[in-house]
PDB file of C-alpha atoms in Angstrom:
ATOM      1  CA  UNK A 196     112.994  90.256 104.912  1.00 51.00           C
ATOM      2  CA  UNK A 197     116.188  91.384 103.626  1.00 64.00           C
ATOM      3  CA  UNK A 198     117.015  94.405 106.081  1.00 72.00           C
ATOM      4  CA  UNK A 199     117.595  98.130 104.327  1.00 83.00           C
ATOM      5  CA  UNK A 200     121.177  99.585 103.773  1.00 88.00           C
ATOM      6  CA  UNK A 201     122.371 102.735 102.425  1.00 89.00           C
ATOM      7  CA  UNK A 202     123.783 102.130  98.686  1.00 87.00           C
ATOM      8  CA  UNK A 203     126.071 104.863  99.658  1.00 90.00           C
ATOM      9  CA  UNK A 204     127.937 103.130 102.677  1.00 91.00           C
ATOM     10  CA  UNK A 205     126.145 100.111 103.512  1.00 89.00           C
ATOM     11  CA  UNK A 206     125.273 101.321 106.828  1.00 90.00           C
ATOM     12  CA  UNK A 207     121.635 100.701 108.233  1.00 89.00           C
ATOM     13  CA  UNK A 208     118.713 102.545 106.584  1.00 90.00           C
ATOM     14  CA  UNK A 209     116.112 104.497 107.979  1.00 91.00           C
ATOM     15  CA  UNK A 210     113.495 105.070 105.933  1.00 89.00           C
ATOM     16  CA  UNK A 211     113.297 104.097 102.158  1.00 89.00           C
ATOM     17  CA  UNK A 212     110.559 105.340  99.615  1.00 88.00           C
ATOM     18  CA  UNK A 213     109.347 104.041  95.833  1.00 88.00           C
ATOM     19  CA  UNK A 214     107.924 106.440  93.779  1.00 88.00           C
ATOM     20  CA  UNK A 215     106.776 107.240  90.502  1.00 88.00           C
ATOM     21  CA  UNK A 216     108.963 108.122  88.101  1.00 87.00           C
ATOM     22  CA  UNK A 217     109.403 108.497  83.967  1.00 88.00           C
ATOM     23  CA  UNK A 218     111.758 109.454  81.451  1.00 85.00           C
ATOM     24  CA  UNK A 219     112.664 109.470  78.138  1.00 87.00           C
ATOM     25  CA  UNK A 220     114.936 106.975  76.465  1.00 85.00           C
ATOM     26  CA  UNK A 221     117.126 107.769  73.487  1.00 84.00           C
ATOM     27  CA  UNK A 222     114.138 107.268  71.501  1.00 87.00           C
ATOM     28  CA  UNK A 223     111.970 109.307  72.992  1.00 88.00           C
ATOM     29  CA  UNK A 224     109.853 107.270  73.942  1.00 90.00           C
ATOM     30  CA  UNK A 225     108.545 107.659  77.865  1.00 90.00           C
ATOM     31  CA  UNK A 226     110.166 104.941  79.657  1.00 89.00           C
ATOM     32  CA  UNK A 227     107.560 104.680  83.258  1.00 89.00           C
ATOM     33  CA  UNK A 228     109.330 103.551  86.044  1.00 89.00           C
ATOM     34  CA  UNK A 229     109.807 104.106  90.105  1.00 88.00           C
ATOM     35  CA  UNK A 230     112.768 105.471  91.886  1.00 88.00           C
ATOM     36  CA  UNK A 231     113.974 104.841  95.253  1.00 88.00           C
ATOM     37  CA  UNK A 232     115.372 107.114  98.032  1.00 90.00           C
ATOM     38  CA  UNK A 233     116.728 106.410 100.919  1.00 91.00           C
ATOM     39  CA  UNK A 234     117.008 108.031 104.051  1.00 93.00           C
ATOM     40  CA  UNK A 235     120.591 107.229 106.304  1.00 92.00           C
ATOM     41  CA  UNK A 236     121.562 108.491 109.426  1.00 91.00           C
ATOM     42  CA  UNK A 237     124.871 108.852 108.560  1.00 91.00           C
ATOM     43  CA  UNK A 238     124.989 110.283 104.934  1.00 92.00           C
ATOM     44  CA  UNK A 239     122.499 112.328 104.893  1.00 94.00           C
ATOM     45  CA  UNK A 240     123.296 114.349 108.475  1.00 92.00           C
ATOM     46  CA  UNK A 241     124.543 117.727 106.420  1.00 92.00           C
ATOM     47  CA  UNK A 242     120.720 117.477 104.093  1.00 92.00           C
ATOM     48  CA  UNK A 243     118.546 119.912 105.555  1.00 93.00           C
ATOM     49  CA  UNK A 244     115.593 118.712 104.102  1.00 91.00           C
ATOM     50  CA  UNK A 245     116.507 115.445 106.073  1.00 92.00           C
ATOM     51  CA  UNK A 246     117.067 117.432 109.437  1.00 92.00           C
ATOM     52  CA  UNK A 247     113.713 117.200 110.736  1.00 90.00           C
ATOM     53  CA  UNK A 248     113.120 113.145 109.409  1.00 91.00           C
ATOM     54  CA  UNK A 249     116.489 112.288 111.169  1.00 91.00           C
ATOM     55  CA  UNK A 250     115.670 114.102 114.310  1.00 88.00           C
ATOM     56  CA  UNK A 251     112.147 112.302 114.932  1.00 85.00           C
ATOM     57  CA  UNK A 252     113.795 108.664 113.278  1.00 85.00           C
ATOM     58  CA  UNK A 253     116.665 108.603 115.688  1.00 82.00           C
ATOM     59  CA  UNK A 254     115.759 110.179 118.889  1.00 77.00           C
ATOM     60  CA  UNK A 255     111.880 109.720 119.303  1.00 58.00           C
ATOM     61  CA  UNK A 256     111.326 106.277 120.417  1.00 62.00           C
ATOM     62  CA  UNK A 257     108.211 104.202 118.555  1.00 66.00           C
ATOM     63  CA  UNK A 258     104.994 104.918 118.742  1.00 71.00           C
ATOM     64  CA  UNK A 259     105.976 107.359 115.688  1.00 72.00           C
ATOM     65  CA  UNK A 260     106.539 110.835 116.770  1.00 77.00           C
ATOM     66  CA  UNK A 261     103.642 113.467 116.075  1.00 82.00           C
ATOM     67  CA  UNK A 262     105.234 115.542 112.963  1.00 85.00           C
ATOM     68  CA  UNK A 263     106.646 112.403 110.958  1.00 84.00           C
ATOM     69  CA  UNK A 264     104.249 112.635 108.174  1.00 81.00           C
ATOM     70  CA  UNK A 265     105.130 116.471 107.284  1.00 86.00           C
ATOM     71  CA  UNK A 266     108.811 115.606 107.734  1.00 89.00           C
ATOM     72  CA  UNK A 267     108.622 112.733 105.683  1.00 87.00           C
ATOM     73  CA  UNK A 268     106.710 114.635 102.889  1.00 86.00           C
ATOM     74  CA  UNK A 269     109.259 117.454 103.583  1.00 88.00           C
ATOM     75  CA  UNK A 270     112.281 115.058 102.791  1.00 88.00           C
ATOM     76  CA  UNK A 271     110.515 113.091  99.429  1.00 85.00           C
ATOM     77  CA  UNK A 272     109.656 116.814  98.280  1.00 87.00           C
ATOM     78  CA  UNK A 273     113.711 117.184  98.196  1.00 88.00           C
ATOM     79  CA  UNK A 274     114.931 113.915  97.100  1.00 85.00           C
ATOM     80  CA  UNK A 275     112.400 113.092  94.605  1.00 83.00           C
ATOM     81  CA  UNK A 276     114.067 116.083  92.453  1.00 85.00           C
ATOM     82  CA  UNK A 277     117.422 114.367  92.885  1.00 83.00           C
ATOM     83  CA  UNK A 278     118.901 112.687  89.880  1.00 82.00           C
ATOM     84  CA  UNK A 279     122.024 111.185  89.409  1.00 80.00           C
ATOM     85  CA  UNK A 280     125.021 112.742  88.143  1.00 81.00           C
ATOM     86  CA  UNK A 281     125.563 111.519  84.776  1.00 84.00           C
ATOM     87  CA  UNK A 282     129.549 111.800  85.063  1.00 87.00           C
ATOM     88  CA  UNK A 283     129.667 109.070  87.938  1.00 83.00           C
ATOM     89  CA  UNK A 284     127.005 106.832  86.029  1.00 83.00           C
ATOM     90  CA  UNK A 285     128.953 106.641  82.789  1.00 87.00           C
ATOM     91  CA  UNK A 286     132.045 106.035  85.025  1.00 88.00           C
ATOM     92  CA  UNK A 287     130.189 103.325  87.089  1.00 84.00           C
ATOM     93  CA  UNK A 288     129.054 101.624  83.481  1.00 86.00           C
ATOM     94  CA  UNK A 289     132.201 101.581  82.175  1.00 88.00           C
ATOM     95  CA  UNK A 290     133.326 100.115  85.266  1.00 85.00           C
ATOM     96  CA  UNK A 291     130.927  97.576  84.927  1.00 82.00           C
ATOM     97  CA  UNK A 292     131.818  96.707  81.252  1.00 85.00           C
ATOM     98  CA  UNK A 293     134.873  96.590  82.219  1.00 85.00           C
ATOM     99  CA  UNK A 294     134.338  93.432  84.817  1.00 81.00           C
ATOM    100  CA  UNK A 295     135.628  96.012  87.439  1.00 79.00           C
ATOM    101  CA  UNK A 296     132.188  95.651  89.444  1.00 67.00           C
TER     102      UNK A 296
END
């Protein structure tokens, strides 16, 4: 199994979670999909919805720690509203057309 990393700095992940998600395309058409979050102890230390998730992934050792499902639904309540900026992905595709990726 292919350990987790952050995308953001390649360090080791925490926690990871899939969920669904949809849009629309230029089209309109409803594109269904999942997204992806990640959890990292070191980018997401200033996220206070991540506070309480960090605190029982990093310091409690296994069995997990009572309180991880209500943190864990805490944190995906937060980062499943997260969307990219659109500014960095046009920048990041036209770095990619580019051959610069």
């Amino acid at each position: 199994m292919t350990p987790l990393v952050c995308a953001r700095c390649a360090a080791p992940a925490l926690l990871a979670a899939r969920y669904p998600h949809s849009w629309h395309n230029r089209s309109g058409e409803r594109v269904e999909g999942l997204r992806e979050s990640v959890l990292c102890g070191s980018c997401d230390t200033d996220d206070p919805a991540a506070a309480a998730l960090l605190a029982l992934l990093t310091v409690a050792p296994p069995p997990p720690p009572p309180g991880l499902a209500d943190a864990v639904d805490a944190w995906l309540t937060t980062a499943r509203h997260r969307f990219p900026d659109p500014a960095a992905v046009d920048e990041e595709e036209t770095r990619w057309r580019a051959g610069d990726l």
